[in-house]
XYZ file of C-alpha atoms in Angstrom:
657
model
C 119.478 104.275 145.164
C 120.086 108.049 145.073
C 116.985 108.868 146.889
C 117.676 106.098 149.470
C 121.214 107.556 149.928
C 119.763 111.170 150.605
C 117.288 109.683 153.114
C 119.983 107.800 155.012
C 122.236 110.922 155.040
C 119.308 113.004 156.280
C 118.589 110.545 158.984
C 122.297 110.529 160.110
C 122.333 114.411 160.258
C 119.133 114.471 162.178
C 120.658 112.036 164.768
C 123.759 114.167 165.234
C 121.597 117.306 166.049
C 118.994 115.479 168.085
C 121.038 113.576 170.508
C 119.099 110.882 172.215
C 115.672 112.180 171.308
C 114.367 109.476 168.960
C 111.274 111.453 168.034
C 113.488 114.425 167.005
C 115.624 111.928 165.052
C 112.758 110.492 163.067
C 111.099 113.884 162.677
C 114.171 115.525 161.238
C 114.900 112.533 159.025
C 111.219 112.498 157.640
C 111.084 116.218 156.967
C 114.487 116.194 155.380
C 113.627 113.132 153.233
C 110.446 114.583 152.094
C 111.973 117.896 151.337
C 114.810 116.347 149.212
C 112.444 113.988 147.505
C 110.148 116.852 146.555
C 113.222 118.840 145.309
C 114.811 115.982 143.156
C 111.810 114.013 142.208
C 110.609 116.219 139.223
C 114.156 116.236 137.886
C 114.275 112.393 137.412
C 112.402 110.750 134.508
C 112.831 107.436 136.063
C 111.171 108.708 139.331
C 108.328 110.215 137.245
C 107.817 106.853 135.529
C 107.968 104.809 138.907
C 106.496 107.185 141.331
C 104.598 104.513 143.240
C 107.829 102.898 144.486
C 109.726 105.979 145.254
C 106.674 107.567 146.809
C 106.507 104.603 149.307
C 110.345 105.002 149.926
C 109.922 108.787 150.653
C 106.912 108.140 152.934
C 108.562 105.430 155.140
C 110.552 107.823 157.472
C 107.369 109.734 158.190
C 105.578 106.685 158.987
C 108.356 105.453 161.363
C 108.315 108.749 163.080
C 104.563 109.095 163.616
C 104.401 105.473 164.656
C 107.181 105.960 167.220
C 105.342 109.150 168.492
C 102.161 107.264 168.818
C 103.676 104.284 171.007
C 102.196 104.343 174.350
C 99.423 106.837 173.698
C 96.616 107.433 171.233
C 97.526 109.223 168.026
C 96.931 112.948 168.338
C 94.410 114.351 165.935
C 96.943 117.067 164.933
C 99.491 114.385 163.910
C 97.017 112.609 161.611
C 95.986 115.913 160.051
C 99.596 116.845 159.470
C 100.412 113.463 158.306
C 97.624 113.450 155.820
C 98.345 116.975 154.698
C 101.816 116.126 153.932
C 100.956 112.944 152.052
C 98.475 114.835 149.903
C 100.912 117.692 149.096
C 103.650 115.028 148.349
C 101.082 113.310 146.039
C 100.405 116.486 144.116
C 104.060 117.234 143.754
C 104.771 113.702 142.312
C 101.535 113.193 140.228
C 98.200 114.999 140.275
C 96.426 111.930 139.292
C 93.274 111.193 141.222
C 94.157 107.470 141.644
C 97.554 108.412 143.276
C 95.587 110.575 145.696
C 93.432 107.605 146.395
C 96.505 105.485 147.174
C 97.762 108.208 149.596
C 94.441 108.356 151.316
C 94.249 104.627 151.833
C 97.790 104.553 153.182
C 96.905 107.142 155.763
C 93.651 105.507 156.687
C 95.348 102.268 157.124
C 97.903 103.850 159.388
C 95.571 105.929 161.409
C 93.132 102.980 162.008
C 95.949 100.821 163.225
C 97.450 103.483 165.634
C 94.128 104.535 167.100
C 93.135 100.962 167.733
C 96.324 100.140 169.593
C 96.108 102.845 172.286
C 97.915 100.807 174.972
C 100.415 98.597 173.293
C 101.741 95.498 174.902
C 104.519 95.011 172.468
C 107.745 96.697 172.029
C 108.102 99.878 170.084
C 109.881 98.147 167.300
C 107.123 95.680 166.899
C 104.436 98.308 167.029
C 106.199 100.435 164.318
C 106.652 97.352 162.096
C 102.992 96.420 162.288
C 101.855 99.779 161.664
C 104.127 100.309 158.679
C 103.344 96.912 157.208
C 99.549 97.368 157.264
C 99.952 100.772 155.830
C 102.189 99.431 153.025
C 99.579 96.840 152.275
C 96.968 99.701 151.906
C 99.328 101.428 149.576
C 99.969 98.374 147.438
C 96.223 97.922 147.033
C 95.739 101.497 145.931
C 98.707 101.326 143.628
C 97.288 98.193 141.930
C 94.070 99.998 141.589
C 95.833 102.996 140.008
C 97.790 100.571 137.739
C 94.666 98.751 136.601
C 93.007 102.034 135.876
C 96.035 103.282 134.001
C 96.097 100.107 131.939
C 92.488 100.551 131.032
C 92.911 104.284 130.102
C 95.915 103.166 127.905
C 93.804 100.356 126.190
C 90.936 102.846 125.714
C 93.482 105.227 124.173
C 94.886 102.621 122.005
C 91.576 101.461 120.866
C 90.672 105.084 119.984
C 93.835 105.380 118.041
C 93.203 102.128 116.242
C 89.611 103.318 115.435
C 90.791 106.588 114.246
C 93.304 104.953 111.908
C 90.872 102.486 110.557
C 87.967 104.912 110.504
C 85.839 102.663 112.711
C 83.581 104.028 115.145
C 81.688 102.232 117.950
C 78.679 102.794 120.086
C 76.799 101.508 123.124
C 73.229 101.801 124.036
C 72.000 101.273 127.590
C 68.578 99.825 127.907
C 67.969 101.200 131.284
C 68.707 104.913 130.430
C 67.709 104.653 126.830
C 70.897 106.676 126.093
C 73.672 105.893 123.574
C 77.336 106.332 124.070
C 79.638 107.069 120.992
C 83.428 106.531 120.580
C 85.788 109.326 119.974
C 86.289 108.108 116.298
C 82.535 108.107 115.922
C 82.343 111.876 116.767
C 85.384 112.380 114.366
C 83.503 110.617 111.563
C 80.402 112.590 111.881
C 82.498 115.906 112.438
C 81.156 116.470 116.075
C 83.111 117.377 119.168
C 83.435 114.507 121.755
C 80.617 114.610 124.246
C 78.430 116.840 122.059
C 74.916 115.500 121.554
C 74.664 113.897 118.121
C 71.604 114.766 115.982
C 68.336 112.694 115.828
C 67.863 109.733 113.593
C 66.231 111.455 110.742
C 69.379 113.771 110.449
C 72.008 111.218 111.023
C 70.740 108.747 108.375
C 70.446 109.832 104.896
C 66.730 109.925 104.171
C 66.693 108.406 100.539
C 64.869 105.519 98.974
C 68.229 103.988 98.298
C 69.062 104.046 102.067
C 65.627 102.712 103.204
C 66.692 99.130 103.669
C 69.578 100.318 105.893
C 67.299 102.446 108.056
C 64.877 99.558 108.296
C 67.460 97.188 109.486
C 68.528 99.400 112.272
C 65.045 100.204 113.297
C 64.227 96.396 113.448
C 67.326 95.979 115.520
C 66.338 98.599 118.108
C 62.753 97.295 118.249
C 63.669 93.697 119.339
C 66.342 92.423 116.940
C 69.382 90.431 118.233
C 71.922 91.408 115.412
C 72.113 93.350 112.386
C 74.738 93.781 109.653
C 73.888 96.370 106.936
C 75.538 98.862 104.543
C 74.032 102.242 104.224
C 74.539 106.013 104.151
C 74.918 108.557 107.017
C 75.276 112.244 107.058
C 77.962 114.388 108.771
C 77.606 117.694 110.384
C 78.603 119.475 107.160
C 76.100 117.614 105.133
C 78.439 115.174 103.593
C 77.203 111.676 102.900
C 79.260 108.704 104.002
C 78.880 105.048 103.204
C 79.215 102.908 106.283
C 79.181 99.189 107.085
C 77.497 98.782 110.386
C 77.189 95.824 112.748
C 75.211 95.570 116.094
C 74.625 93.040 118.803
C 72.299 92.798 121.876
C 73.598 91.647 125.164
C 71.062 90.073 127.744
C 70.964 89.916 131.527
C 68.548 87.605 133.183
C 66.751 87.148 129.876
C 66.315 90.768 129.261
C 68.127 92.937 126.771
C 70.529 95.086 128.823
C 72.716 96.699 126.282
C 73.191 97.051 122.617
C 76.515 97.768 121.088
C 78.036 97.849 117.710
C 80.669 99.212 115.319
C 80.497 100.973 111.957
C 83.268 101.514 109.416
C 83.608 104.378 106.900
C 83.656 102.705 103.562
C 83.039 105.739 101.316
C 86.336 105.461 99.523
C 85.766 101.667 99.031
C 82.306 102.211 97.550
C 83.674 104.937 95.306
C 86.462 102.547 94.126
C 83.699 99.777 93.492
C 81.619 102.260 91.574
C 84.457 103.387 89.589
C 85.450 99.736 88.838
C 81.757 98.975 88.019
C 81.793 102.017 85.579
C 84.993 100.816 84.094
C 83.770 97.422 83.715
C 80.539 98.538 81.929
C 82.663 100.776 79.811
C 84.937 97.857 79.025
C 81.950 95.545 78.198
C 80.297 98.392 76.021
C 83.752 98.776 74.213
C 84.036 94.881 73.713
C 80.431 94.900 72.563
C 80.983 97.773 70.259
C 84.106 96.007 68.910
C 82.194 92.732 68.393
C 79.302 94.543 66.704
C 81.631 96.438 64.548
C 83.440 93.243 63.348
C 80.065 91.487 62.926
C 78.807 94.268 60.694
C 82.258 94.331 58.887
C 81.969 90.653 58.484
C 78.396 90.980 57.112
C 79.376 93.703 54.757
C 82.409 91.717 53.518
C 80.661 88.423 53.337
C 77.959 89.994 51.114
C 80.236 90.913 48.107
C 82.370 87.742 48.757
C 79.261 85.676 48.205
C 79.273 86.997 44.782
C 83.016 86.377 44.189
C 82.925 82.747 45.622
C 79.485 82.075 44.325
C 80.255 83.101 40.688
C 83.574 81.187 40.766
C 81.825 78.164 42.040
C 79.431 78.483 39.094
C 82.383 79.119 36.650
C 84.178 76.078 37.843
C 81.239 73.912 36.421
C 81.514 75.521 33.027
C 83.621 74.070 30.202
C 86.547 76.483 30.327
C 89.858 76.551 28.581
C 92.599 75.228 30.971
C 94.164 78.610 31.600
C 90.653 80.179 32.257
C 90.019 77.280 34.778
C 93.231 77.972 36.484
C 92.326 81.601 36.787
C 88.955 80.557 38.364
C 90.712 78.288 40.839
C 93.162 81.073 41.846
C 90.154 83.427 42.278
C 88.305 80.965 44.355
C 91.344 80.105 46.479
C 92.018 83.708 47.228
C 88.425 84.214 48.193
C 88.189 81.280 50.459
C 91.516 82.381 52.069
C 90.189 85.841 52.658
C 87.012 84.425 54.241
C 89.100 82.260 56.450
C 90.974 85.292 57.766
C 87.752 87.106 58.352
C 86.317 84.191 60.301
C 89.444 83.854 62.321
C 89.459 87.500 63.453
C 85.730 87.417 64.223
C 86.021 84.207 66.149
C 89.039 85.477 68.052
C 87.240 88.770 68.967
C 84.266 86.977 70.301
C 86.359 84.458 72.385
C 88.307 87.376 73.770
C 85.071 88.998 74.854
C 83.511 85.786 76.203
C 80.646 85.935 73.715
C 80.963 82.427 72.284
C 78.209 80.153 73.288
C 78.583 76.431 72.825
C 75.788 74.316 71.520
C 74.866 70.834 72.797
C 73.647 68.237 70.415
C 74.225 64.677 69.454
C 76.837 63.949 66.809
C 78.758 60.938 65.553
C 82.506 60.876 65.922
C 83.108 59.236 62.542
C 80.806 61.500 60.601
C 82.400 64.592 62.244
C 85.854 63.345 61.073
C 84.495 62.946 57.382
C 83.043 66.288 57.327
C 86.354 67.809 58.815
C 88.585 66.109 56.245
C 86.207 66.911 53.216
C 87.224 70.645 53.755
C 90.938 70.023 53.236
C 90.688 66.922 51.035
C 91.488 68.906 47.764
C 94.693 70.320 49.325
C 95.610 66.865 50.485
C 94.995 65.361 47.030
C 96.897 68.121 45.247
C 99.891 67.491 47.287
C 99.679 63.805 46.896
C 99.539 63.195 50.730
C 98.207 60.092 52.490
C 95.172 60.512 54.819
C 94.518 57.852 57.381
C 91.456 57.916 59.921
C 91.537 55.271 62.661
C 90.460 54.588 66.179
C 87.856 52.815 68.264
C 85.555 55.957 68.639
C 84.308 56.125 64.882
C 80.965 54.563 65.720
C 80.408 56.549 68.918
C 77.595 59.035 69.447
C 78.404 61.878 71.827
C 76.815 65.237 72.815
C 78.468 68.528 72.354
C 79.130 71.235 69.899
C 79.972 69.511 66.578
C 80.357 72.702 64.666
C 83.021 74.188 67.011
C 84.680 70.934 67.290
C 84.811 70.601 63.484
C 86.247 74.002 63.359
C 89.070 72.969 65.620
C 89.742 69.776 63.605
C 89.494 71.728 60.232
C 92.082 74.183 61.655
C 94.605 71.382 62.778
C 93.986 69.549 59.391
C 94.542 72.702 57.444
C 97.719 73.382 59.266
C 98.855 69.830 58.720
C 98.052 70.041 54.981
C 99.791 73.477 54.680
C 103.115 72.541 56.450
C 103.459 68.936 55.031
C 105.034 68.425 51.638
C 105.620 64.742 51.579
C 104.227 61.764 53.596
C 100.845 62.012 55.151
C 98.340 62.999 57.777
C 96.725 60.703 60.388
C 93.572 61.268 62.454
C 93.198 58.921 65.488
C 89.999 58.940 67.637
C 89.861 56.910 70.631
C 87.716 56.476 73.787
C 90.050 56.185 76.615
C 87.709 55.966 79.532
C 84.038 55.203 79.656
C 81.243 55.634 82.293
C 77.637 54.907 82.041
C 76.851 58.552 80.946
C 80.148 59.900 79.532
C 83.123 59.029 77.421
C 86.578 60.354 77.482
C 87.480 61.177 73.887
C 91.070 61.659 72.501
C 91.472 63.128 69.001
C 95.039 63.229 67.582
C 96.082 64.914 64.422
C 99.559 63.961 63.301
C 101.657 64.977 60.209
C 105.066 64.501 58.778
C 105.603 68.089 58.021
C 108.356 70.607 58.849
C 107.725 70.492 62.748
C 107.935 73.198 65.224
C 111.213 74.288 67.138
C 111.082 73.652 70.862
C 111.562 77.429 71.645
C 108.404 78.240 69.618
C 106.125 75.600 71.365
C 105.510 77.625 74.488
C 104.178 80.587 72.506
C 102.252 78.411 70.052
C 98.760 79.159 71.379
C 99.428 82.981 71.862
C 97.441 85.149 69.429
C 99.038 86.464 66.184
C 102.001 84.138 66.860
C 103.559 81.688 64.347
C 106.864 79.705 64.679
C 108.845 82.607 63.062
C 108.459 85.380 60.712
C 109.375 83.327 57.694
C 106.300 81.182 58.298
C 103.885 83.996 57.518
C 105.755 85.019 54.482
C 105.986 81.450 53.025
C 102.669 79.879 54.155
C 100.422 83.000 55.041
C 97.785 83.019 57.817
C 96.908 85.262 60.713
C 98.461 83.299 63.597
C 94.943 83.145 65.144
C 93.818 79.512 64.119
C 95.700 77.666 66.997
C 94.800 80.222 69.517
C 91.042 80.044 68.661
C 91.210 76.170 68.529
C 92.859 76.236 72.022
C 90.417 78.508 73.489
C 87.390 76.595 72.144
C 88.705 73.327 73.533
C 89.352 75.000 76.919
C 85.803 76.342 76.850
C 84.606 72.750 76.162
C 86.461 71.750 79.544
C 89.156 69.990 77.521
C 92.761 70.247 76.960
C 95.040 70.648 73.861
C 98.616 69.391 73.815
C 101.350 69.608 71.093
C 104.483 67.612 70.549
C 106.863 68.289 67.560
C 110.245 67.648 66.191
C 111.803 69.784 63.496
C 111.698 68.035 59.980
C 109.854 65.075 61.502
C 106.332 66.340 61.967
C 103.813 67.500 64.627
C 101.071 65.903 66.694
C 98.171 67.646 68.295
C 96.171 65.867 70.923
C 92.679 66.977 72.123
C 91.325 65.374 75.227
C 87.551 65.966 76.051
C 84.984 64.328 78.348
C 81.503 64.487 76.682
C 78.034 63.024 77.526
C 77.524 59.652 75.921
C 74.325 58.830 73.995
C 75.156 55.473 72.406
C 76.839 53.873 69.483
C 76.001 53.004 65.882
C 77.871 51.960 62.868
C 79.268 54.909 61.004
C 77.146 55.101 57.925
C 77.249 57.133 54.671
C 73.887 59.202 55.405
C 75.786 62.615 55.485
C 77.913 61.646 52.416
C 74.890 60.538 50.539
C 73.205 63.839 51.370
C 76.176 65.801 50.148
C 76.635 64.107 46.864
C 73.056 63.270 45.992
C 70.999 65.288 43.505
C 68.153 67.360 44.860
C 64.611 66.273 44.109
C 63.220 67.711 40.936
C 60.198 70.118 40.581
C 60.703 71.661 43.905
C 58.739 74.801 44.724
C 61.190 77.250 46.181
C 60.860 80.879 47.366
C 64.020 83.026 47.361
C 63.879 86.050 49.541
C 66.970 88.175 48.827
C 67.488 91.821 48.377
C 70.857 92.156 47.123
C 71.137 91.944 43.295
C 74.442 90.148 43.059
C 73.461 87.620 45.629
C 70.178 87.101 43.908
C 72.010 86.356 40.703
C 74.202 83.878 42.462
C 71.486 82.088 44.180
C 69.307 81.982 40.934
C 72.249 80.629 38.862
C 73.008 77.906 41.497
C 69.428 76.964 41.784
C 69.020 76.672 37.996
C 72.072 74.416 38.007
C 69.989 72.213 40.279
C 67.056 72.183 38.007
C 65.011 74.659 40.150
C 63.187 77.777 38.981
C 62.461 79.742 42.181
C 60.122 82.532 42.916
C 62.117 85.650 43.898
C 61.275 88.459 46.286
C 63.468 91.242 47.671
C 61.843 91.909 51.006
C 60.184 90.230 53.993
C 56.716 91.693 53.351
C 56.544 90.102 49.793
C 57.940 86.889 51.169
C 54.950 86.587 53.583
C 52.549 87.556 50.777
C 53.881 84.774 48.477
C 53.896 82.176 51.178
C 50.189 82.993 51.781
C 49.445 83.000 47.996
C 50.845 79.558 47.070
C 52.349 76.467 48.754
C 56.262 76.219 48.758
C 58.439 73.219 49.668
C 61.190 75.505 50.750
C 62.100 79.119 51.425
C 65.534 80.544 51.234
C 65.426 83.520 53.640
C 67.905 86.463 53.762
C 67.975 87.987 57.214
C 68.735 91.676 56.572
C 66.065 92.956 54.064
C 64.185 96.309 53.836
C 60.564 96.716 55.039
C 60.691 93.494 57.102
C 63.719 91.404 57.887
C 63.982 87.541 57.546
C 63.315 86.785 61.261
C 60.042 88.762 61.343
C 58.980 87.350 58.076
C 59.720 83.760 59.264
C 57.643 84.554 62.351
C 54.781 85.856 60.290
C 54.776 82.761 58.088
C 54.829 80.417 60.952
C 51.771 82.280 62.338
C 49.833 81.362 59.211
C 47.517 78.500 60.013
C 45.698 78.148 56.714
C 48.884 77.028 54.680
C 51.208 74.163 54.405
C 54.127 75.179 56.331
C 57.373 75.276 54.204
C 60.777 74.481 55.324
C 62.758 77.657 55.786
C 66.599 77.902 55.466
C 68.350 81.180 56.564
C 70.626 82.381 53.759
C 72.582 85.162 55.444
C 75.861 86.952 55.838
C 75.299 87.035 59.567
C 77.504 84.052 60.317
C 77.733 84.331 64.234
C 76.569 81.313 66.345
C 74.047 83.520 68.172
C 72.608 84.326 64.586
C 72.066 80.648 64.007
C 70.343 80.299 67.455
C 68.021 83.400 66.633
C 67.087 81.750 63.305
C 66.059 78.473 64.940
C 64.190 80.444 67.665
C 62.194 82.390 65.028
C 61.053 79.129 63.405
C 63.642 78.395 60.687
C 64.787 74.989 60.093
C 68.369 75.364 58.929
C 71.136 77.957 58.501
C 73.265 78.577 55.570
C 76.034 81.316 55.911
C 77.354 83.236 53.037
C 79.358 82.996 50.963
C 77.442 79.987 49.758
C 79.184 77.269 47.626
C 77.385 75.194 45.133
C 77.905 71.954 47.161
C 76.729 73.702 50.362
C 73.517 74.756 48.843
C 72.756 71.251 47.184
C 73.481 69.612 50.601
C 71.099 72.007 52.477
C 68.249 71.590 50.003
C 68.696 67.858 49.973
C 68.586 67.635 53.768
C 65.398 69.897 54.117
C 63.185 68.391 51.242
């Protein structure tokens, strides 16, 4: 508005001084308008931001003047030159941009072409001036649009460069006709070169290492006919720094022929460094977990070895005719020993579960027999307290496939807790098949008691490690607080669930839900019980390989109680020699022995083709599940973990002879 007012004022002043000379009026108005515009335009930010519109407004008086001068005669060459010069000068004053100069030139050419073409106008001066200005204005609009489009393109390119720089993503384009690449500004920045500077050759740009060979090969394949590539590799900057980049490329075709290839690459050096740091941290964590597991396994072995003497000797003493007080002392010693072993087993199992090292077995078992084995472990405690024990359900005659030892461990833990926290009443085990398919069964095992119960506020933390209902529980009943955690984790690893409901002073119910492969049904028999209670066969020939003197004594005494006089050796080499020298029905083989361990000795014995192969039972303080697997893989037939009780040894011998 201000510029328009100035132009109007200039035109009025010009008319006052020019009188009736219209040419003088328009000339003075045009020159005054241009001068004022040139003077004030640089002072206005709005004018600088919208120079096209105001440039057109400033030029209109000059157009009107030259058009009126041209009416009736051809446009003088001098007028065209002066007009063009004024426009170009004005353009430079307003904006030195090349596209604005193009706009000015097009405006002039449109005007000049129109004026020259109409040398003898047949229309009125007003119509002639309007036509000339209209055509000229159209030319200016076209040029302005071209300028605007180019400006938008430059802005987008600048935004793209800023975005690429922020994200450390470079781009490139390769022209098939010129065989020349074009790199983005960020690409130059990443490689530490100045924009437009020639980048080094392939062998310098790509890190020439064996590790980087797949990346280089992928790029070579792409440029020798490939359509796409996506690879991660290393590139080298001007300063010699190696960068990790993730690069992608694509080929564009024209008329079936490759015309251009273009692609992007991102600097992922920091990401790769973080990944490597995480990998190192993970390996260190795994090594630490492995070291911890190995340490506990070694500690377990070292503790089990003397505990085998303690529990084994008390097991032998229990069978002696002792005075009542001495028998009570023996019971206390054995109870303390077994309690200590339970604690050691809990800590070891928790550590292995925490490290993800527990591997589940898969073999057929009978649900009813599993429940009998589980209850036999706590039967003495139940009997001593005068509690009732009930086993029921429709799954007692069902055979399923899973890990019976780990499932028994869970049941024994639940039954032990039930017996520990129940003073009157009883314990109930209910085993039901709730859903059946052709190849699987949904099994629900529920252990209920009438004990002290669990407060509601303690239920949500019940499966947390080292947690019991309250501090007084540990003081009164003992325990590590790991049993339920281990049980819950084992059931979860079996793809099952464990739930608990309880009411204080009314009792607790633990429910285990599992879906296991189904192998058939049979009537629950007394086979396992018969094995456990039967006497072993007489006149058995048994080889005992055991290097620890105390454990030798325990095993010898137990075997003599069973009516067996074994041959005793204290290392694997002697065990192999004895097996070669005479036939044996059974070998009790320790694992850790000098000169040759039990696994190697077993392998050597199994390689003997000229002997009657004996049954071999591992007799070891290595009580891990993988230890059992290693023994079976080496050719052993059974596994007996220390400390060994008399009844365990009897059952194992009976089952393997």
